[in-house]
Amino acid sequence: VQLQASGGGAVQVGGSLRLSCAVSGRTFRQSTMAWFRQAPGEQREFVAALFRNGVSTHYADSVKGRFTIFRDNAKNTMYLQMNSLKPEDTAVYYCAADFSLILSSIRTSSAYDYWGQGTLVTVSS
């Protein structure tokens, strides 16, 4: 399974970005997909996830109401729409996937077997 993240870049406060994560090598619709991020000097943290049922979404409190995770099964791609960006959203964003994860572990990075390479998001004031 390969994950390819893209869409990062530099944006001003209040701006928007859409991250993409293309998945290949296994049936995409069977996967639970998530985004994590890691700021310089910080630990990787959970951002958002979409359970494999395609319905159940989960968000970190810090992004709730601003970020939206969704998927296009026809394109084998997951997205993270990020609006109202803040300087504290600056980080490398990683997409992750797993095919057997249980719902209670959806916010846990170690529960995901497959990871993309990361894409940098920089929000400046």
Backbone as XML, in Angstrom:
<?xml version="1.0"?>
<chain id="A" units="angstrom">
  <residue number="1" name="VAL">
    <atom name="N" x="0.851" y="-1.179" z="0.000"/>
    <atom name="CA" x="0.000" y="0.000" z="0.000"/>
    <atom name="C" x="0.896" y="1.241" z="0.000"/>
  </residue>
  <residue number="2" name="GLN">
    <atom name="N" x="0.582" y="2.161" z="-0.889"/>
    <atom name="CA" x="1.338" y="3.417" z="-0.951"/>
    <atom name="C" x="0.406" y="4.602" z="-0.796"/>
  </residue>
  <residue number="3" name="LEU">
    <atom name="N" x="0.846" y="5.578" z="-0.013"/>
    <atom name="CA" x="0.090" y="6.799" z="0.191"/>
    <atom name="C" x="0.947" y="7.966" z="-0.287"/>
  </residue>
  <residue number="4" name="GLN">
    <atom name="N" x="0.350" y="8.842" z="-1.059"/>
    <atom name="CA" x="1.054" y="9.998" z="-1.599"/>
    <atom name="C" x="0.296" y="11.259" z="-1.210"/>
  </residue>
  <residue number="5" name="ALA">
    <atom name="N" x="0.879" y="12.014" z="-0.288"/>
    <atom name="CA" x="0.259" y="13.252" z="0.174"/>
    <atom name="C" x="0.729" y="14.434" z="-0.656"/>
  </residue>
  <residue number="6" name="SER">
    <atom name="N" x="-0.162" y="15.387" z="-0.856"/>
    <atom name="CA" x="0.186" y="16.589" z="-1.604"/>
    <atom name="C" x="-0.745" y="17.721" z="-1.202"/>
  </residue>
  <residue number="7" name="GLY">
    <atom name="N" x="-0.424" y="18.909" z="-1.683"/>
    <atom name="CA" x="-1.299" y="20.047" z="-1.458"/>
    <atom name="C" x="-0.828" y="21.050" z="-0.432"/>
  </residue>
  <residue number="8" name="GLY">
    <atom name="N" x="0.255" y="20.759" z="0.242"/>
    <atom name="CA" x="0.762" y="21.701" z="1.230"/>
    <atom name="C" x="1.318" y="22.943" z="0.566"/>
  </residue>
  <residue number="9" name="GLY">
    <atom name="N" x="1.578" y="23.939" z="1.395"/>
    <atom name="CA" x="2.138" y="25.179" z="0.877"/>
    <atom name="C" x="2.099" y="26.262" z="1.929"/>
  </residue>
  <residue number="10" name="ALA">
    <atom name="N" x="2.396" y="27.470" z="1.489"/>
    <atom name="CA" x="2.395" y="28.625" z="2.381"/>
    <atom name="C" x="1.128" y="29.430" z="2.167"/>
  </residue>
  <residue number="11" name="VAL">
    <atom name="N" x="0.507" y="29.826" z="3.250"/>
    <atom name="CA" x="-0.748" y="30.572" z="3.179"/>
    <atom name="C" x="-0.789" y="31.564" z="4.332"/>
  </residue>
  <residue number="12" name="GLN">
    <atom name="N" x="-1.541" y="32.627" z="4.148"/>
    <atom name="CA" x="-1.678" y="33.609" z="5.220"/>
    <atom name="C" x="-2.789" y="33.220" z="6.180"/>
  </residue>
  <residue number="13" name="VAL">
    <atom name="N" x="-2.743" y="33.806" z="7.342"/>
    <atom name="CA" x="-3.773" y="33.549" z="8.349"/>
    <atom name="C" x="-5.161" y="33.810" z="7.751"/>
  </residue>
  <residue number="14" name="GLY">
    <atom name="N" x="-6.057" y="32.867" z="8.027"/>
    <atom name="CA" x="-7.402" y="32.983" z="7.503"/>
    <atom name="C" x="-7.605" y="32.336" z="6.153"/>
  </residue>
  <residue number="15" name="GLY">
    <atom name="N" x="-6.515" y="31.920" z="5.537"/>
    <atom name="CA" x="-6.589" y="31.308" z="4.224"/>
    <atom name="C" x="-7.003" y="29.850" z="4.272"/>
  </residue>
  <residue number="16" name="SER">
    <atom name="N" x="-7.025" y="29.240" z="3.095"/>
    <atom name="CA" x="-7.471" y="27.855" z="2.965"/>
    <atom name="C" x="-6.479" y="27.049" z="2.128"/>
  </residue>
  <residue number="17" name="LEU">
    <atom name="N" x="-6.453" y="25.770" z="2.422"/>
    <atom name="CA" x="-5.689" y="24.805" z="1.634"/>
    <atom name="C" x="-6.462" y="23.498" z="1.600"/>
  </residue>
  <residue number="18" name="ARG">
    <atom name="N" x="-6.235" y="22.727" z="0.556"/>
    <atom name="CA" x="-6.808" y="21.388" z="0.494"/>
    <atom name="C" x="-5.676" y="20.399" z="0.288"/>
  </residue>
  <residue number="19" name="LEU">
    <atom name="N" x="-5.517" y="19.510" z="1.237"/>
    <atom name="CA" x="-4.541" y="18.444" z="1.138"/>
    <atom name="C" x="-5.180" y="17.218" z="0.496"/>
  </residue>
  <residue number="20" name="SER">
    <atom name="N" x="-4.378" y="16.483" z="-0.254"/>
    <atom name="CA" x="-4.835" y="15.259" z="-0.888"/>
    <atom name="C" x="-3.937" y="14.106" z="-0.481"/>
  </residue>
  <residue number="21" name="CYS">
    <atom name="N" x="-4.511" y="12.925" z="-0.456"/>
    <atom name="CA" x="-3.749" y="11.711" z="-0.158"/>
    <atom name="C" x="-4.245" y="10.623" z="-1.095"/>
  </residue>
  <residue number="22" name="ALA">
    <atom name="N" x="-3.439" y="10.294" z="-2.066"/>
    <atom name="CA" x="-3.787" y="9.258" z="-3.033"/>
    <atom name="C" x="-3.301" y="7.912" z="-2.531"/>
  </residue>
  <residue number="23" name="VAL">
    <atom name="N" x="-4.165" y="6.924" z="-2.607"/>
    <atom name="CA" x="-3.863" y="5.592" z="-2.086"/>
    <atom name="C" x="-3.827" y="4.585" z="-3.220"/>
  </residue>
  <residue number="24" name="SER">
    <atom name="N" x="-2.826" y="3.739" z="-3.214"/>
    <atom name="CA" x="-2.735" y="2.691" z="-4.223"/>
    <atom name="C" x="-2.301" y="1.389" z="-3.569"/>
  </residue>
  <residue number="25" name="GLY">
    <atom name="N" x="-2.649" y="0.297" z="-4.180"/>
    <atom name="CA" x="-2.157" y="-0.993" z="-3.739"/>
    <atom name="C" x="-3.153" y="-1.842" z="-2.996"/>
  </residue>
  <residue number="26" name="ARG">
    <atom name="N" x="-4.289" y="-1.260" z="-2.627"/>
    <atom name="CA" x="-5.285" y="-2.039" z="-1.915"/>
    <atom name="C" x="-6.623" y="-1.327" z="-2.044"/>
  </residue>
  <residue number="27" name="THR">
    <atom name="N" x="-7.685" y="-2.052" z="-1.796"/>
    <atom name="CA" x="-9.016" y="-1.483" z="-1.963"/>
    <atom name="C" x="-9.210" y="-0.300" z="-1.018"/>
  </residue>
  <residue number="28" name="PHE">
    <atom name="N" x="-9.307" y="0.855" z="-1.608"/>
    <atom name="CA" x="-9.355" y="2.092" z="-0.840"/>
    <atom name="C" x="-10.576" y="2.171" z="0.060"/>
  </residue>
  <residue number="29" name="ARG">
    <atom name="N" x="-11.710" y="1.724" z="-0.421"/>
    <atom name="CA" x="-12.939" y="1.911" z="0.335"/>
    <atom name="C" x="-12.970" y="1.085" z="1.614"/>
  </residue>
  <residue number="30" name="GLN">
    <atom name="N" x="-12.054" y="0.149" z="1.764"/>
    <atom name="CA" x="-12.004" y="-0.685" z="2.968"/>
    <atom name="C" x="-11.127" y="-0.073" z="4.068"/>
  </residue>
  <residue number="31" name="SER">
    <atom name="N" x="-10.572" y="1.074" z="3.802"/>
    <atom name="CA" x="-9.606" y="1.638" z="4.731"/>
    <atom name="C" x="-10.198" y="2.728" z="5.619"/>
  </residue>
  <residue number="32" name="THR">
    <atom name="N" x="-9.674" y="2.817" z="6.812"/>
    <atom name="CA" x="-9.861" y="3.981" z="7.666"/>
    <atom name="C" x="-8.710" y="4.928" z="7.351"/>
  </residue>
  <residue number="33" name="MET">
    <atom name="N" x="-9.044" y="6.186" z="7.106"/>
    <atom name="CA" x="-8.044" y="7.161" z="6.689"/>
    <atom name="C" x="-7.968" y="8.286" z="7.710"/>
  </residue>
  <residue number="34" name="ALA">
    <atom name="N" x="-6.769" y="8.832" z="7.853"/>
    <atom name="CA" x="-6.598" y="9.898" z="8.845"/>
    <atom name="C" x="-5.501" y="10.858" z="8.424"/>
  </residue>
  <residue number="35" name="TRP">
    <atom name="N" x="-5.540" y="12.012" z="9.055"/>
    <atom name="CA" x="-4.471" y="12.995" z="8.947"/>
    <atom name="C" x="-3.900" y="13.237" z="10.341"/>
  </residue>
  <residue number="36" name="PHE">
    <atom name="N" x="-2.599" y="13.268" z="10.394"/>
    <atom name="CA" x="-1.869" y="13.672" z="11.590"/>
    <atom name="C" x="-0.940" y="14.819" z="11.191"/>
  </residue>
  <residue number="37" name="ARG">
    <atom name="N" x="-0.452" y="15.531" z="12.161"/>
    <atom name="CA" x="0.496" y="16.598" z="11.866"/>
    <atom name="C" x="1.570" y="16.656" z="12.936"/>
  </residue>
  <residue number="38" name="GLN">
    <atom name="N" x="2.703" y="17.218" z="12.532"/>
    <atom name="CA" x="3.817" y="17.357" z="13.460"/>
    <atom name="C" x="4.481" y="18.702" z="13.239"/>
  </residue>
  <residue number="39" name="ALA">
    <atom name="N" x="4.408" y="19.531" z="14.256"/>
    <atom name="CA" x="5.066" y="20.829" z="14.231"/>
    <atom name="C" x="6.510" y="20.672" z="14.702"/>
  </residue>
  <residue number="40" name="PRO">
    <atom name="N" x="7.381" y="21.599" z="14.340"/>
    <atom name="CA" x="8.783" y="21.505" z="14.768"/>
    <atom name="C" x="8.912" y="21.398" z="16.275"/>
  </residue>
  <residue number="41" name="GLY">
    <atom name="N" x="9.648" y="20.399" z="16.726"/>
    <atom name="CA" x="9.875" y="20.211" z="18.152"/>
    <atom name="C" x="8.715" y="19.606" z="18.907"/>
  </residue>
  <residue number="42" name="GLU">
    <atom name="N" x="7.664" y="19.233" z="18.187"/>
    <atom name="CA" x="6.475" y="18.683" z="18.825"/>
    <atom name="C" x="6.265" y="17.233" z="18.412"/>
  </residue>
  <residue number="43" name="GLN">
    <atom name="N" x="5.424" y="16.559" z="19.175"/>
    <atom name="CA" x="5.064" y="15.199" z="18.817"/>
    <atom name="C" x="3.980" y="15.216" z="17.742"/>
  </residue>
  <residue number="44" name="ARG">
    <atom name="N" x="3.894" y="14.133" z="17.016"/>
    <atom name="CA" x="2.854" y="14.002" z="16.005"/>
    <atom name="C" x="1.499" y="13.966" z="16.701"/>
  </residue>
  <residue number="45" name="GLU">
    <atom name="N" x="0.533" y="14.696" z="16.167"/>
    <atom name="CA" x="-0.783" y="14.740" z="16.779"/>
    <atom name="C" x="-1.880" y="14.445" z="15.770"/>
  </residue>
  <residue number="46" name="PHE">
    <atom name="N" x="-2.950" y="13.941" z="16.296"/>
    <atom name="CA" x="-4.118" y="13.607" z="15.489"/>
    <atom name="C" x="-4.809" y="14.880" z="15.004"/>
  </residue>
  <residue number="47" name="VAL">
    <atom name="N" x="-5.264" y="14.846" z="13.748"/>
    <atom name="CA" x="-5.995" y="15.980" z="13.190"/>
    <atom name="C" x="-7.427" y="15.579" z="12.853"/>
  </residue>
  <residue number="48" name="ALA">
    <atom name="N" x="-7.580" y="14.559" z="12.017"/>
    <atom name="CA" x="-8.912" y="14.153" z="11.567"/>
    <atom name="C" x="-8.846" y="12.737" z="11.043"/>
  </residue>
  <residue number="49" name="ALA">
    <atom name="N" x="-9.994" y="12.067" z="11.069"/>
    <atom name="CA" x="-10.057" y="10.703" z="10.558"/>
    <atom name="C" x="-11.438" y="10.406" z="10.021"/>
  </residue>
  <residue number="50" name="LEU">
    <atom name="N" x="-11.461" y="9.478" z="9.070"/>
    <atom name="CA" x="-12.705" y="9.017" z="8.468"/>
    <atom name="C" x="-12.695" y="7.500" z="8.543"/>
  </residue>
  <residue number="51" name="PHE">
    <atom name="N" x="-13.613" y="6.966" z="9.318"/>
    <atom name="CA" x="-13.675" y="5.522" z="9.505"/>
    <atom name="C" x="-14.049" y="4.838" z="8.203"/>
  </residue>
  <residue number="52" name="ARG">
    <atom name="N" x="-13.706" y="3.554" z="8.096"/>
    <atom name="CA" x="-13.895" y="2.836" z="6.831"/>
    <atom name="C" x="-15.350" y="2.695" z="6.425"/>
  </residue>
  <residue number="53" name="ASN">
    <atom name="N" x="-16.278" y="2.988" z="7.322"/>
    <atom name="CA" x="-17.680" y="2.940" z="6.911"/>
    <atom name="C" x="-18.039" y="4.144" z="6.035"/>
  </residue>
  <residue number="54" name="GLY">
    <atom name="N" x="-17.086" y="5.071" z="5.917"/>
    <atom name="CA" x="-17.293" y="6.214" z="5.055"/>
    <atom name="C" x="-18.184" y="7.293" z="5.627"/>
  </residue>
  <residue number="55" name="VAL">
    <atom name="N" x="-18.626" y="7.101" z="6.856"/>
    <atom name="CA" x="-19.586" y="8.019" z="7.464"/>
    <atom name="C" x="-19.038" y="8.666" z="8.729"/>
  </residue>
  <residue number="56" name="SER">
    <atom name="N" x="-18.408" y="7.876" z="9.551"/>
    <atom name="CA" x="-17.962" y="8.350" z="10.863"/>
    <atom name="C" x="-16.702" y="9.199" z="10.737"/>
  </residue>
  <residue number="57" name="THR">
    <atom name="N" x="-16.823" y="10.484" z="11.066"/>
    <atom name="CA" x="-15.680" y="11.385" z="11.027"/>
    <atom name="C" x="-15.306" y="11.830" z="12.435"/>
  </residue>
  <residue number="58" name="HIS">
    <atom name="N" x="-14.034" y="12.117" z="12.624"/>
    <atom name="CA" x="-13.513" y="12.500" z="13.928"/>
    <atom name="C" x="-12.511" y="13.634" z="13.728"/>
  </residue>
  <residue number="59" name="TYR">
    <atom name="N" x="-12.545" y="14.597" z="14.633"/>
    <atom name="CA" x="-11.665" y="15.751" z="14.517"/>
    <atom name="C" x="-11.043" y="16.095" z="15.865"/>
  </residue>
  <residue number="60" name="ALA">
    <atom name="N" x="-9.826" y="16.594" z="15.808"/>
    <atom name="CA" x="-9.238" y="17.175" z="17.000"/>
    <atom name="C" x="-10.003" y="18.449" z="17.338"/>
  </residue>
  <residue number="61" name="ASP">
    <atom name="N" x="-10.112" y="18.745" z="18.603"/>
    <atom name="CA" x="-10.852" y="19.935" z="19.022"/>
    <atom name="C" x="-10.278" y="21.198" z="18.385"/>
  </residue>
  <residue number="62" name="SER">
    <atom name="N" x="-8.989" y="21.222" z="18.174"/>
    <atom name="CA" x="-8.315" y="22.411" z="17.656"/>
    <atom name="C" x="-8.679" y="22.725" z="16.202"/>
  </residue>
  <residue number="63" name="VAL">
    <atom name="N" x="-9.225" y="21.736" z="15.491"/>
    <atom name="CA" x="-9.550" y="21.965" z="14.077"/>
    <atom name="C" x="-11.033" y="21.835" z="13.786"/>
  </residue>
  <residue number="64" name="LYS">
    <atom name="N" x="-11.798" y="21.422" z="14.765"/>
    <atom name="CA" x="-13.226" y="21.187" z="14.562"/>
    <atom name="C" x="-13.903" y="22.472" z="14.110"/>
  </residue>
  <residue number="65" name="GLY">
    <atom name="N" x="-14.695" y="22.348" z="13.059"/>
    <atom name="CA" x="-15.385" y="23.506" z="12.515"/>
    <atom name="C" x="-14.594" y="24.242" z="11.458"/>
  </residue>
  <residue number="66" name="ARG">
    <atom name="N" x="-13.302" y="23.939" z="11.343"/>
    <atom name="CA" x="-12.470" y="24.597" z="10.336"/>
    <atom name="C" x="-11.976" y="23.621" z="9.265"/>
  </residue>
  <residue number="67" name="PHE">
    <atom name="N" x="-11.743" y="22.379" z="9.669"/>
    <atom name="CA" x="-11.225" y="21.363" z="8.759"/>
    <atom name="C" x="-12.319" y="20.349" z="8.445"/>
  </residue>
  <residue number="68" name="THR">
    <atom name="N" x="-12.261" y="19.801" z="7.230"/>
    <atom name="CA" x="-13.203" y="18.763" z="6.828"/>
    <atom name="C" x="-12.447" y="17.647" z="6.122"/>
  </residue>
  <residue number="69" name="ILE">
    <atom name="N" x="-12.654" y="16.435" z="6.580"/>
    <atom name="CA" x="-12.039" y="15.276" z="5.937"/>
    <atom name="C" x="-13.098" y="14.584" z="5.090"/>
  </residue>
  <residue number="70" name="PHE">
    <atom name="N" x="-12.719" y="14.198" z="3.891"/>
    <atom name="CA" x="-13.654" y="13.483" z="3.033"/>
    <atom name="C" x="-12.849" y="12.667" z="2.026"/>
  </residue>
  <residue number="71" name="ARG">
    <atom name="N" x="-13.558" y="11.785" z="1.340"/>
    <atom name="CA" x="-12.872" y="10.883" z="0.424"/>
    <atom name="C" x="-13.648" y="10.760" z="-0.874"/>
  </residue>
  <residue number="72" name="ASP">
    <atom name="N" x="-12.926" y="10.428" z="-1.926"/>
    <atom name="CA" x="-13.524" y="10.135" z="-3.217"/>
    <atom name="C" x="-13.089" y="8.717" z="-3.573"/>
  </residue>
  <residue number="73" name="ASN">
    <atom name="N" x="-13.957" y="7.761" z="-3.377"/>
    <atom name="CA" x="-13.600" y="6.363" z="-3.616"/>
    <atom name="C" x="-13.274" y="6.100" z="-5.082"/>
  </residue>
  <residue number="74" name="ALA">
    <atom name="N" x="-13.904" y="6.814" z="-5.974"/>
    <atom name="CA" x="-13.648" y="6.619" z="-7.404"/>
    <atom name="C" x="-12.226" y="7.026" z="-7.776"/>
  </residue>
  <residue number="75" name="LYS">
    <atom name="N" x="-11.654" y="7.963" z="-7.018"/>
    <atom name="CA" x="-10.303" y="8.438" z="-7.287"/>
    <atom name="C" x="-9.278" y="7.866" z="-6.318"/>
  </residue>
  <residue number="76" name="ASN">
    <atom name="N" x="-9.750" y="7.015" z="-5.398"/>
    <atom name="CA" x="-8.847" y="6.451" z="-4.375"/>
    <atom name="C" x="-8.077" y="7.557" z="-3.652"/>
  </residue>
  <residue number="77" name="THR">
    <atom name="N" x="-8.767" y="8.606" z="-3.337"/>
    <atom name="CA" x="-8.113" y="9.770" z="-2.747"/>
    <atom name="C" x="-8.905" y="10.291" z="-1.555"/>
  </residue>
  <residue number="78" name="MET">
    <atom name="N" x="-8.160" y="10.674" z="-0.535"/>
    <atom name="CA" x="-8.726" y="11.297" z="0.641"/>
    <atom name="C" x="-8.289" y="12.759" z="0.648"/>
  </residue>
  <residue number="79" name="TYR">
    <atom name="N" x="-9.109" y="13.622" z="1.232"/>
    <atom name="CA" x="-8.816" y="15.047" z="1.244"/>
    <atom name="C" x="-8.958" y="15.620" z="2.652"/>
  </residue>
  <residue number="80" name="LEU">
    <atom name="N" x="-8.260" y="16.712" z="2.871"/>
    <atom name="CA" x="-8.453" y="17.493" z="4.077"/>
    <atom name="C" x="-8.606" y="18.941" z="3.650"/>
  </residue>
  <residue number="81" name="GLN">
    <atom name="N" x="-9.824" y="19.440" z="3.731"/>
    <atom name="CA" x="-10.083" y="20.835" z="3.434"/>
    <atom name="C" x="-9.837" y="21.643" z="4.699"/>
  </residue>
  <residue number="82" name="MET">
    <atom name="N" x="-8.913" y="22.590" z="4.600"/>
    <atom name="CA" x="-8.531" y="23.379" z="5.766"/>
    <atom name="C" x="-8.887" y="24.836" z="5.522"/>
  </residue>
  <residue number="83" name="ASN">
    <atom name="N" x="-9.783" y="25.356" z="6.331"/>
    <atom name="CA" x="-10.219" y="26.744" z="6.225"/>
    <atom name="C" x="-9.842" y="27.510" z="7.494"/>
  </residue>
  <residue number="84" name="SER">
    <atom name="N" x="-9.874" y="28.817" z="7.398"/>
    <atom name="CA" x="-9.588" y="29.685" z="8.547"/>
    <atom name="C" x="-8.289" y="29.275" z="9.227"/>
  </residue>
  <residue number="85" name="LEU">
    <atom name="N" x="-7.265" y="29.115" z="8.431"/>
    <atom name="CA" x="-6.004" y="28.617" z="8.967"/>
    <atom name="C" x="-5.362" y="29.606" z="9.926"/>
  </residue>
  <residue number="86" name="LYS">
    <atom name="N" x="-4.691" y="29.037" z="10.926"/>
    <atom name="CA" x="-4.040" y="29.805" z="11.975"/>
    <atom name="C" x="-2.544" y="29.477" z="11.984"/>
  </residue>
  <residue number="87" name="PRO">
    <atom name="N" x="-1.730" y="30.348" z="12.540"/>
    <atom name="CA" x="-0.293" y="30.044" z="12.622"/>
    <atom name="C" x="-0.013" y="28.717" z="13.327"/>
  </residue>
  <residue number="88" name="GLU">
    <atom name="N" x="-0.830" y="28.364" z="14.315"/>
    <atom name="CA" x="-0.608" y="27.110" z="15.035"/>
    <atom name="C" x="-0.951" y="25.879" z="14.213"/>
  </residue>
  <residue number="89" name="ASP">
    <atom name="N" x="-1.499" y="26.070" z="13.023"/>
    <atom name="CA" x="-1.723" y="24.941" z="12.117"/>
    <atom name="C" x="-0.465" y="24.599" z="11.321"/>
  </residue>
  <residue number="90" name="THR">
    <atom name="N" x="0.559" y="25.414" z="11.439"/>
    <atom name="CA" x="1.811" y="25.154" z="10.742"/>
    <atom name="C" x="2.421" y="23.843" z="11.209"/>
  </residue>
  <residue number="91" name="ALA">
    <atom name="N" x="2.668" y="22.949" z="10.251"/>
    <atom name="CA" x="3.191" y="21.624" z="10.580"/>
    <atom name="C" x="3.390" y="20.843" z="9.287"/>
  </residue>
  <residue number="92" name="VAL">
    <atom name="N" x="4.046" y="19.716" z="9.428"/>
    <atom name="CA" x="4.051" y="18.723" z="8.352"/>
    <atom name="C" x="2.839" y="17.831" z="8.577"/>
  </residue>
  <residue number="93" name="TYR">
    <atom name="N" x="2.044" y="17.688" z="7.555"/>
    <atom name="CA" x="0.819" y="16.896" z="7.637"/>
    <atom name="C" x="1.054" y="15.542" z="6.966"/>
  </residue>
  <residue number="94" name="TYR">
    <atom name="N" x="0.668" y="14.502" z="7.684"/>
    <atom name="CA" x="0.836" y="13.140" z="7.203"/>
    <atom name="C" x="-0.532" y="12.469" z="7.054"/>
  </residue>
  <residue number="95" name="CYS">
    <atom name="N" x="-0.714" y="11.757" z="5.958"/>
    <atom name="CA" x="-1.906" y="10.937" z="5.846"/>
    <atom name="C" x="-1.553" y="9.504" z="6.246"/>
  </residue>
  <residue number="96" name="ALA">
    <atom name="N" x="-2.553" y="8.820" z="6.754"/>
    <atom name="CA" x="-2.353" y="7.464" z="7.237"/>
    <atom name="C" x="-3.566" y="6.621" z="6.896"/>
  </residue>
  <residue number="97" name="ALA">
    <atom name="N" x="-3.323" y="5.324" z="6.787"/>
    <atom name="CA" x="-4.415" y="4.406" z="6.458"/>
    <atom name="C" x="-4.247" y="3.102" z="7.214"/>
  </residue>
  <residue number="98" name="ASP">
    <atom name="N" x="-5.363" y="2.487" z="7.470"/>
    <atom name="CA" x="-5.342" y="1.154" z="8.066"/>
    <atom name="C" x="-6.597" y="0.413" z="7.641"/>
  </residue>
  <residue number="99" name="PHE">
    <atom name="N" x="-6.480" y="-0.912" z="7.559"/>
    <atom name="CA" x="-7.593" y="-1.708" z="7.061"/>
    <atom name="C" x="-8.243" y="-2.563" z="8.134"/>
  </residue>
  <residue number="100" name="SER">
    <atom name="N" x="-7.709" y="-2.522" z="9.353"/>
    <atom name="CA" x="-8.293" y="-3.336" z="10.419"/>
    <atom name="C" x="-8.468" y="-2.568" z="11.721"/>
  </residue>
  <residue number="101" name="LEU">
    <atom name="N" x="-8.234" y="-1.290" z="11.681"/>
    <atom name="CA" x="-8.294" y="-0.460" z="12.873"/>
    <atom name="C" x="-9.692" y="-0.472" z="13.482"/>
  </residue>
  <residue number="102" name="ILE">
    <atom name="N" x="-9.748" y="-0.513" z="14.813"/>
    <atom name="CA" x="-11.041" y="-0.431" z="15.488"/>
    <atom name="C" x="-11.327" y="1.025" z="15.831"/>
  </residue>
  <residue number="103" name="LEU">
    <atom name="N" x="-12.579" y="1.338" z="15.947"/>
    <atom name="CA" x="-13.007" y="2.717" z="16.093"/>
    <atom name="C" x="-12.383" y="3.405" z="17.305"/>
  </residue>
  <residue number="104" name="SER">
    <atom name="N" x="-12.199" y="2.685" z="18.374"/>
    <atom name="CA" x="-11.655" y="3.288" z="19.600"/>
    <atom name="C" x="-10.202" y="3.722" z="19.441"/>
  </residue>
  <residue number="105" name="SER">
    <atom name="N" x="-9.540" y="3.248" z="18.404"/>
    <atom name="CA" x="-8.119" y="3.590" z="18.187"/>
    <atom name="C" x="-7.930" y="4.617" z="17.091"/>
  </residue>
  <residue number="106" name="ILE">
    <atom name="N" x="-9.001" y="5.200" z="16.641"/>
    <atom name="CA" x="-8.935" y="6.021" z="15.437"/>
    <atom name="C" x="-8.057" y="7.259" z="15.605"/>
  </residue>
  <residue number="107" name="ARG">
    <atom name="N" x="-7.846" y="7.721" z="16.821"/>
    <atom name="CA" x="-7.024" y="8.908" z="17.052"/>
    <atom name="C" x="-5.574" y="8.564" z="17.411"/>
  </residue>
  <residue number="108" name="THR">
    <atom name="N" x="-5.236" y="7.295" z="17.371"/>
    <atom name="CA" x="-3.928" y="6.813" z="17.819"/>
    <atom name="C" x="-3.019" y="6.557" z="16.627"/>
  </residue>
  <residue number="109" name="SER">
    <atom name="N" x="-1.908" y="7.266" z="16.538"/>
    <atom name="CA" x="-1.035" y="7.131" z="15.363"/>
    <atom name="C" x="-0.467" y="5.721" z="15.221"/>
  </residue>
  <residue number="110" name="SER">
    <atom name="N" x="-0.179" y="5.074" z="16.332"/>
    <atom name="CA" x="0.420" y="3.739" z="16.258"/>
    <atom name="C" x="-0.546" y="2.686" z="15.731"/>
  </residue>
  <residue number="111" name="ALA">
    <atom name="N" x="-1.818" y="3.031" z="15.645"/>
    <atom name="CA" x="-2.810" y="2.080" z="15.138"/>
    <atom name="C" x="-2.822" y="2.010" z="13.614"/>
  </residue>
  <residue number="112" name="TYR">
    <atom name="N" x="-2.133" y="2.919" z="12.960"/>
    <atom name="CA" x="-2.133" y="2.977" z="11.498"/>
    <atom name="C" x="-0.888" y="2.310" z="10.933"/>
  </residue>
  <residue number="113" name="ASP">
    <atom name="N" x="-1.095" y="1.439" z="9.970"/>
    <atom name="CA" x="0.018" y="0.692" z="9.386"/>
    <atom name="C" x="0.678" y="1.399" z="8.215"/>
  </residue>
  <residue number="114" name="TYR">
    <atom name="N" x="-0.037" y="2.267" z="7.542"/>
    <atom name="CA" x="0.475" y="2.857" z="6.308"/>
    <atom name="C" x="0.479" y="4.380" z="6.407"/>
  </residue>
  <residue number="115" name="TRP">
    <atom name="N" x="1.586" y="4.965" z="5.940"/>
    <atom name="CA" x="1.778" y="6.408" z="6.060"/>
    <atom name="C" x="2.291" y="7.009" z="4.754"/>
  </residue>
  <residue number="116" name="GLY">
    <atom name="N" x="1.836" y="8.225" z="4.491"/>
    <atom name="CA" x="2.395" y="8.991" z="3.401"/>
    <atom name="C" x="3.641" y="9.725" z="3.852"/>
  </residue>
  <residue number="117" name="GLN">
    <atom name="N" x="4.244" y="10.440" z="2.938"/>
    <atom name="CA" x="5.540" y="11.065" z="3.188"/>
    <atom name="C" x="5.443" y="12.421" z="3.872"/>
  </residue>
  <residue number="118" name="GLY">
    <atom name="N" x="4.289" y="12.987" z="3.977"/>
    <atom name="CA" x="4.146" y="14.290" z="4.630"/>
    <atom name="C" x="4.179" y="15.432" z="3.645"/>
  </residue>
  <residue number="119" name="THR">
    <atom name="N" x="3.405" y="16.461" z="3.968"/>
    <atom name="CA" x="3.388" y="17.672" z="3.160"/>
    <atom name="C" x="3.359" y="18.861" z="4.116"/>
  </residue>
  <residue number="120" name="LEU">
    <atom name="N" x="4.178" y="19.857" z="3.835"/>
    <atom name="CA" x="4.359" y="20.974" z="4.754"/>
    <atom name="C" x="3.322" y="22.057" z="4.533"/>
  </residue>
  <residue number="121" name="VAL">
    <atom name="N" x="2.698" y="22.467" z="5.623"/>
    <atom name="CA" x="1.763" y="23.595" z="5.621"/>
    <atom name="C" x="2.347" y="24.687" z="6.512"/>
  </residue>
  <residue number="122" name="THR">
    <atom name="N" x="2.475" y="25.869" z="5.947"/>
    <atom name="CA" x="3.010" y="27.010" z="6.685"/>
    <atom name="C" x="1.993" y="28.140" z="6.655"/>
  </residue>
  <residue number="123" name="VAL">
    <atom name="N" x="1.568" y="28.573" z="7.834"/>
    <atom name="CA" x="0.590" y="29.643" z="7.944"/>
    <atom name="C" x="1.271" y="30.845" z="8.588"/>
  </residue>
  <residue number="124" name="SER">
    <atom name="N" x="1.277" y="31.946" z="7.888"/>
    <atom name="CA" x="1.966" y="33.133" z="8.391"/>
    <atom name="C" x="0.992" y="34.287" z="8.561"/>
  </residue>
  <residue number="125" name="SER">
    <atom name="N" x="1.343" y="35.149" z="9.491"/>
    <atom name="CA" x="0.482" y="36.315" z="9.752"/>
    <atom name="C" x="0.973" y="37.526" z="8.978"/>
  </residue>
</chain>
